[in-house]
């Protein structure tokens, strides 16, 4: 504008900058709830833990239960499976972790049944290591649920859980 | 402000017409229920917050009296939410465990009962409204929204200033005022279903509260008036558990907008300074 | 019309884009250089306020639809879940429900402003009719949105309004059954209302595009009702002058809007809508949302089903004929002393009808509603055509610049 020079430039600039800054702050403050509303809501966050009776699972069997909308594998491992899981040179693994760090009791392996590659559900007692085999892209897990072959980067995740009694597990 | 004057005259004519047309109706209304008295609630107004002790007492009244007939369809975890009665997570866990919740199916495909958890909803006293109606004669309403779902007509002209940011206005507590009035409105000793404030004076719920019925732990008086007040506050909170946060955010938004509007006013003035308009 | 400046591409990319899609020069012409009459008052900021409200409603609505379930057994609970559990859900829902009220509040001011200053007169007839179409679409959208929470008022409002169509001779009943997708308002009705409630705002946005297009062809009306003759003397560039004024208008309007969202969020709603829909029990007083009340009062004032429905729709349809019903040669009400008086009577009539629409249809209320309905129709069908022929108007300034000079 032609008359700009007739007004003190500094005060004018300050006013415009302050107004513009307020508008930017306001816009940012409005955007936040619109983004945050997509995060899990209070009912999802409060989603309860699950208690499972494992007394009826025979040795050598894997049971799948649902927890937070995802499958959890509970594997009652045989002595042979435990041995296979323990006798591994941890240093050679893609995601190095000893079996002892993945179980609370050696005969019970509890892992989240979601392939760490792209989220498919691996099949139990299959693959070269007698653990899990993911049919989607060929990831192979061992009897400790550790990644051994294929594209997956990490071992099957271990959920938070505790033994309430010898035959009762609380997951979550 | 010439237009205000003209509009005022026209409006006065219309109001006069409306007023002239209604005296017969006003007389008829006189025979109906009186308006509840407006109570002093801590949660009223722009700075209103809930009285935690009052909400706790109100919850006790709900639990010991109301809950035998009324459902309260809210998750128990709400009790530990900020801006509420201020129960701790552990207290709510312990409380939830005292309820039995129907769940299932389990791995055998059977439904089973288990102790409640904070994520569960308060169990309803009846399986469905029909069962409640069959047992009680009429189905008691769910109480989760009662604080907002019942009202009385404020009438002209009160309704005009109820929403305004004036001292004494900003009236949003119509629900708890009416609940309080109804709970204290059983004034015919010979008829437990007669209520001064209930529309038509006939209420299906017989007088639910008596003095001394609930033992408060905090020394608040064990009177019907106190119970009524506490449970009304509790029900208003249950219907609007985010109210404190809403008002907090609202105050910030208003301050922000006021400052912003003032800045915009001066910016606009500056930009238009060289234009005759 | 020539603008205040022309768009000149500064860098290579802009030149490249301009040769392929001249969107930047188009925006410059429409929203920067566009000549705005310099004498506009703050009633003219409601166009911008309405655009803002449309965007606000679409954004909050899209977000709410992420959490809402359009199924009759779950809709009410899903709304409660939004209120209690979804992050900021209470704010988004209150913003959307009160936003509808604010939208209508703003559109009514916009319409009354148009009537007062004769904004519907040649050459702005198409602009005005597009506005009436937007208003109708808003009513349809608002009504269907109110049904979605599936409370008592949602259900019974839907029942009453859809039953209006049963007044159509011969095919009325078939039409209502078709609207419902059943023999009463039910799950199919809710589901289709949700679909249409989501669709219509985008139709509104499209018609708003036409409305703005038409506006930019004929230019804005202004309080003096004389067109821009000399761009330099009569007008200012849209940006920054009108943009800043509109921004101020929006900020002040937002104060009102925020007050409702955060402090009296349920004042404009009906308490009965917090009771889940019950097809077996009608609430004692069926009242539509406040923005439908004047038309609802007209509907009820006529003791005949078909005639009532016709009168109600006629009350809206008449707006589209305003450009031809008003016979006055003078555009702005500012220079029409008699028109001014009747305008304010009309405004008071509309508000009076709104009040009566909320009252029970008994006793004196019915009589008052009838008198005001007559007054409403008389404004369009008698006053406006006759006034143009008999009114002695004040002299109209030759240009906007003259009008501004006369004021100072």
Coordinates of C-alpha atoms in Angstrom, one line a residue, chain B residues 4-259:
Chain B
X4 CA -32.9 -1.2 17.2
X5 CA -35.7 1.2 17.9
X6 CA -37.8 0.1 15.0
X7 CA -37.1 -3.5 15.7
X8 CA -37.9 -2.9 19.3
X9 CA -41.3 -1.5 18.4
X10 CA -42.1 -4.3 16.1
X11 CA -40.9 -6.9 18.6
X12 CA -43.0 -5.2 21.3
X13 CA -46.1 -5.5 19.1
X14 CA -45.5 -9.2 18.5
X15 CA -44.7 -9.9 22.2
X16 CA -47.9 -8.0 23.1
X17 CA -49.8 -10.2 20.7
X18 CA -48.3 -13.3 22.1
X19 CA -48.9 -12.2 25.7
X20 CA -52.5 -11.2 25.0
X21 CA -53.1 -14.6 23.5
X22 CA -51.9 -16.6 26.5
X23 CA -53.6 -15.6 29.7
X24 CA -56.1 -18.5 29.6
X25 CA -53.1 -20.8 29.3
X26 CA -51.2 -19.2 32.1
X27 CA -54.1 -19.8 34.5
X28 CA -54.3 -23.4 33.4
X29 CA -50.6 -23.8 34.1
X30 CA -50.9 -22.5 37.7
X31 CA -52.6 -25.8 38.7
X32 CA -49.5 -27.7 37.6
X33 CA -46.2 -28.3 39.2
X34 CA -44.3 -25.4 40.8
X35 CA -40.8 -24.7 39.4
X36 CA -38.0 -26.3 41.4
X37 CA -35.9 -23.9 43.4
X38 CA -32.5 -23.3 42.0
X39 CA -29.8 -24.9 44.2
X40 CA -26.3 -23.7 44.9
X41 CA -24.1 -26.2 43.0
X42 CA -20.3 -26.1 43.2
X43 CA -20.3 -27.2 39.5
X44 CA -22.4 -24.3 38.2
X45 CA -21.0 -21.4 36.2
X46 CA -17.8 -20.7 34.3
X47 CA -15.5 -21.8 37.1
X48 CA -17.6 -24.6 38.4
X49 CA -15.9 -27.8 39.7
X50 CA -17.3 -30.9 41.4
X51 CA -17.1 -31.3 45.1
X52 CA -15.3 -34.7 45.3
X53 CA -16.6 -35.5 48.8
X54 CA -20.2 -34.8 47.6
X55 CA -19.7 -37.0 44.5
X56 CA -18.4 -39.8 46.8
X57 CA -21.4 -39.5 49.1
X58 CA -23.7 -39.3 46.0
X59 CA -22.2 -42.5 44.7
X60 CA -22.8 -44.2 48.0
X61 CA -26.5 -43.2 47.9
X62 CA -26.7 -44.5 44.3
X63 CA -25.0 -47.8 45.3
X64 CA -27.0 -48.4 48.5
X65 CA -30.4 -47.2 47.3
X66 CA -30.9 -46.3 43.6
X67 CA -29.0 -49.2 42.2
X68 CA -31.5 -51.8 43.4
X69 CA -33.9 -50.6 40.6
X70 CA -32.0 -48.2 38.3
X71 CA -29.2 -49.1 35.9
X72 CA -26.2 -46.8 35.5
X73 CA -24.7 -47.6 32.2
X74 CA -21.3 -46.1 32.6
X75 CA -17.9 -47.9 32.9
X76 CA -16.8 -48.3 36.5
X77 CA -13.4 -46.9 35.6
X78 CA -15.1 -43.5 35.2
X79 CA -15.0 -43.3 39.0
X80 CA -11.2 -42.9 38.9
X81 CA -11.2 -40.4 36.0
X82 CA -9.8 -36.9 36.7
X83 CA -12.6 -34.4 37.4
X84 CA -14.7 -37.0 39.2
X85 CA -15.2 -38.3 42.7
X86 CA -11.5 -38.9 43.0
X87 CA -11.5 -42.6 43.8
X88 CA -8.1 -44.2 43.3
X89 CA -7.5 -46.9 40.7
X90 CA -7.1 -49.4 43.4
X91 CA -10.3 -48.4 45.2
X92 CA -12.1 -48.8 41.9
X93 CA -10.5 -52.2 41.3
X94 CA -11.6 -53.4 44.7
X95 CA -15.1 -51.9 44.2
X96 CA -15.4 -53.5 40.7
X97 CA -14.4 -56.9 42.1
X98 CA -17.4 -56.8 44.4
X99 CA -19.7 -57.0 41.4
X100 CA -20.3 -60.2 39.4
X101 CA -20.1 -59.8 35.7
X102 CA -21.5 -62.2 33.1
X103 CA -18.8 -62.9 30.5
X104 CA -17.8 -65.5 27.9
X105 CA -17.8 -67.7 26.1
X106 CA -14.6 -69.3 27.4
X107 CA -12.6 -71.9 25.6
X108 CA -15.3 -74.5 26.3
X109 CA -17.9 -72.3 24.7
X110 CA -19.6 -71.6 28.0
X111 CA -20.7 -68.3 29.5
X112 CA -19.4 -67.7 33.0
X113 CA -19.5 -65.3 35.9
X114 CA -16.4 -63.5 37.1
X115 CA -15.6 -60.7 39.4
X116 CA -15.9 -57.3 37.8
X117 CA -13.0 -55.2 36.6
X118 CA -12.8 -51.4 36.2
X119 CA -13.3 -51.6 32.5
X120 CA -16.8 -53.2 33.0
X121 CA -20.0 -51.3 33.1
X122 CA -22.0 -51.2 36.3
X123 CA -24.2 -54.3 36.1
X124 CA -27.9 -53.4 35.6
X125 CA -30.3 -54.7 38.3
X126 CA -32.6 -56.2 35.5
X127 CA -31.7 -58.0 32.3
X128 CA -33.8 -55.6 30.2
X129 CA -36.4 -52.9 30.6
X130 CA -39.2 -55.4 30.1
X131 CA -38.0 -57.5 33.1
X132 CA -37.8 -54.3 35.1
X133 CA -41.3 -53.3 34.2
X134 CA -42.6 -56.8 35.0
X135 CA -41.1 -56.7 38.4
X136 CA -41.7 -53.0 39.4
X137 CA -44.8 -52.0 37.3
X138 CA -42.8 -49.5 35.3
X139 CA -39.2 -49.6 34.0
X140 CA -37.0 -47.2 36.0
X141 CA -34.9 -45.1 33.6
X142 CA -31.2 -45.7 33.2
X143 CA -29.5 -43.1 35.3
X144 CA -26.4 -42.5 33.2
X145 CA -27.8 -39.5 31.5
X146 CA -30.5 -38.5 33.9
X147 CA -28.6 -35.3 34.9
X148 CA -29.1 -34.0 31.3
X149 CA -32.2 -35.8 30.2
X150 CA -34.8 -34.4 32.5
X151 CA -35.8 -30.8 32.6
X152 CA -38.5 -28.4 33.5
X153 CA -39.8 -25.6 31.4
X154 CA -38.1 -22.4 32.4
X155 CA -40.7 -20.4 30.5
X156 CA -40.6 -16.9 29.0
X157 CA -38.6 -14.7 29.7
X158 CA -36.2 -16.8 31.9
X159 CA -35.1 -19.0 29.0
X160 CA -33.7 -15.9 27.3
X161 CA -31.1 -15.1 29.9
X162 CA -30.3 -18.7 31.1
X163 CA -27.5 -19.1 28.5
X164 CA -26.0 -15.6 29.0
X165 CA -22.6 -14.9 30.6
X166 CA -24.2 -12.8 33.3
X167 CA -23.8 -13.2 37.0
X168 CA -26.4 -15.6 38.2
X169 CA -27.2 -16.8 34.7
X170 CA -25.3 -19.5 32.7
X171 CA -27.9 -21.9 34.0
X172 CA -27.2 -25.5 32.9
X173 CA -28.3 -27.3 36.1
X174 CA -31.9 -27.8 35.3
X175 CA -31.5 -31.6 35.6
X176 CA -30.0 -31.8 39.1
X177 CA -32.4 -29.1 40.4
X178 CA -35.3 -31.2 39.2
X179 CA -33.9 -34.5 40.6
X180 CA -33.4 -32.8 43.9
X181 CA -36.8 -31.3 43.9
X182 CA -38.5 -34.6 43.1
X183 CA -36.6 -36.5 45.8
X184 CA -37.8 -33.9 48.3
X185 CA -41.2 -33.6 46.7
X186 CA -43.0 -36.5 48.4
X187 CA -45.2 -34.2 50.5
X188 CA -48.3 -36.4 50.9
X189 CA -47.6 -38.8 53.7
X190 CA -50.6 -41.0 52.9
X191 CA -49.5 -41.4 49.2
X192 CA -45.9 -42.5 48.6
X193 CA -46.4 -42.0 44.8
X194 CA -47.6 -38.4 45.1
X195 CA -44.9 -35.9 44.1
X196 CA -45.2 -32.1 44.1
X197 CA -42.7 -31.7 41.2
X198 CA -43.3 -34.7 39.0
X199 CA -45.4 -33.9 35.9
X200 CA -49.0 -34.9 36.8
X201 CA -47.9 -35.4 40.4
X202 CA -48.1 -39.2 40.0
X203 CA -44.7 -40.8 40.0
X204 CA -44.2 -44.6 39.7
X205 CA -41.2 -44.5 42.1
X206 CA -42.4 -44.5 45.7
X207 CA -40.5 -42.3 48.1
X208 CA -37.1 -43.8 47.9
X209 CA -35.2 -42.0 50.6
X210 CA -35.7 -41.8 54.4
X211 CA -33.6 -40.1 57.1
X212 CA -30.8 -42.3 58.4
X213 CA -31.0 -44.8 55.6
X214 CA -27.4 -44.3 54.4
X215 CA -24.5 -44.0 56.8
X216 CA -22.1 -41.4 55.6
X217 CA -18.5 -41.8 56.7
X218 CA -17.5 -38.1 56.5
X219 CA -20.0 -36.8 59.0
X220 CA -22.4 -35.2 56.5
X221 CA -25.9 -35.1 57.9
X222 CA -27.9 -38.4 57.3
X223 CA -31.0 -36.6 56.0
X224 CA -33.2 -37.0 52.9
X225 CA -32.2 -33.5 51.9
X226 CA -28.5 -34.2 52.1
X227 CA -28.9 -37.6 50.2
X228 CA -31.0 -35.9 47.5
X229 CA -28.4 -33.1 47.1
X230 CA -25.5 -35.5 46.9
X231 CA -27.1 -38.0 44.5
X232 CA -28.3 -35.2 42.2
X233 CA -24.7 -33.9 42.0
X234 CA -23.4 -37.4 41.4
X235 CA -25.9 -38.0 38.6
X236 CA -25.0 -34.7 37.0
X237 CA -21.4 -35.7 37.1
X238 CA -22.2 -39.2 35.7
X239 CA -24.0 -37.6 32.8
X240 CA -21.1 -35.2 32.0
X241 CA -17.9 -36.6 33.5
X242 CA -15.7 -34.3 31.4
X243 CA -17.4 -31.1 32.6
X244 CA -14.4 -29.8 34.6
X245 CA -12.0 -30.3 31.7
X246 CA -14.5 -28.8 29.3
X247 CA -14.8 -25.6 31.3
X248 CA -11.1 -25.4 31.8
X249 CA -10.5 -25.6 28.1
X250 CA -13.4 -23.3 27.5
X251 CA -11.8 -20.6 29.7
X252 CA -8.5 -20.8 27.8
X253 CA -10.3 -20.7 24.4
X254 CA -12.3 -17.6 25.4
X255 CA -9.2 -15.8 26.7
X256 CA -7.4 -16.7 23.5
X257 CA -10.2 -15.6 21.3
X258 CA -10.6 -12.3 23.1
X259 CA -7.0 -11.4 22.7

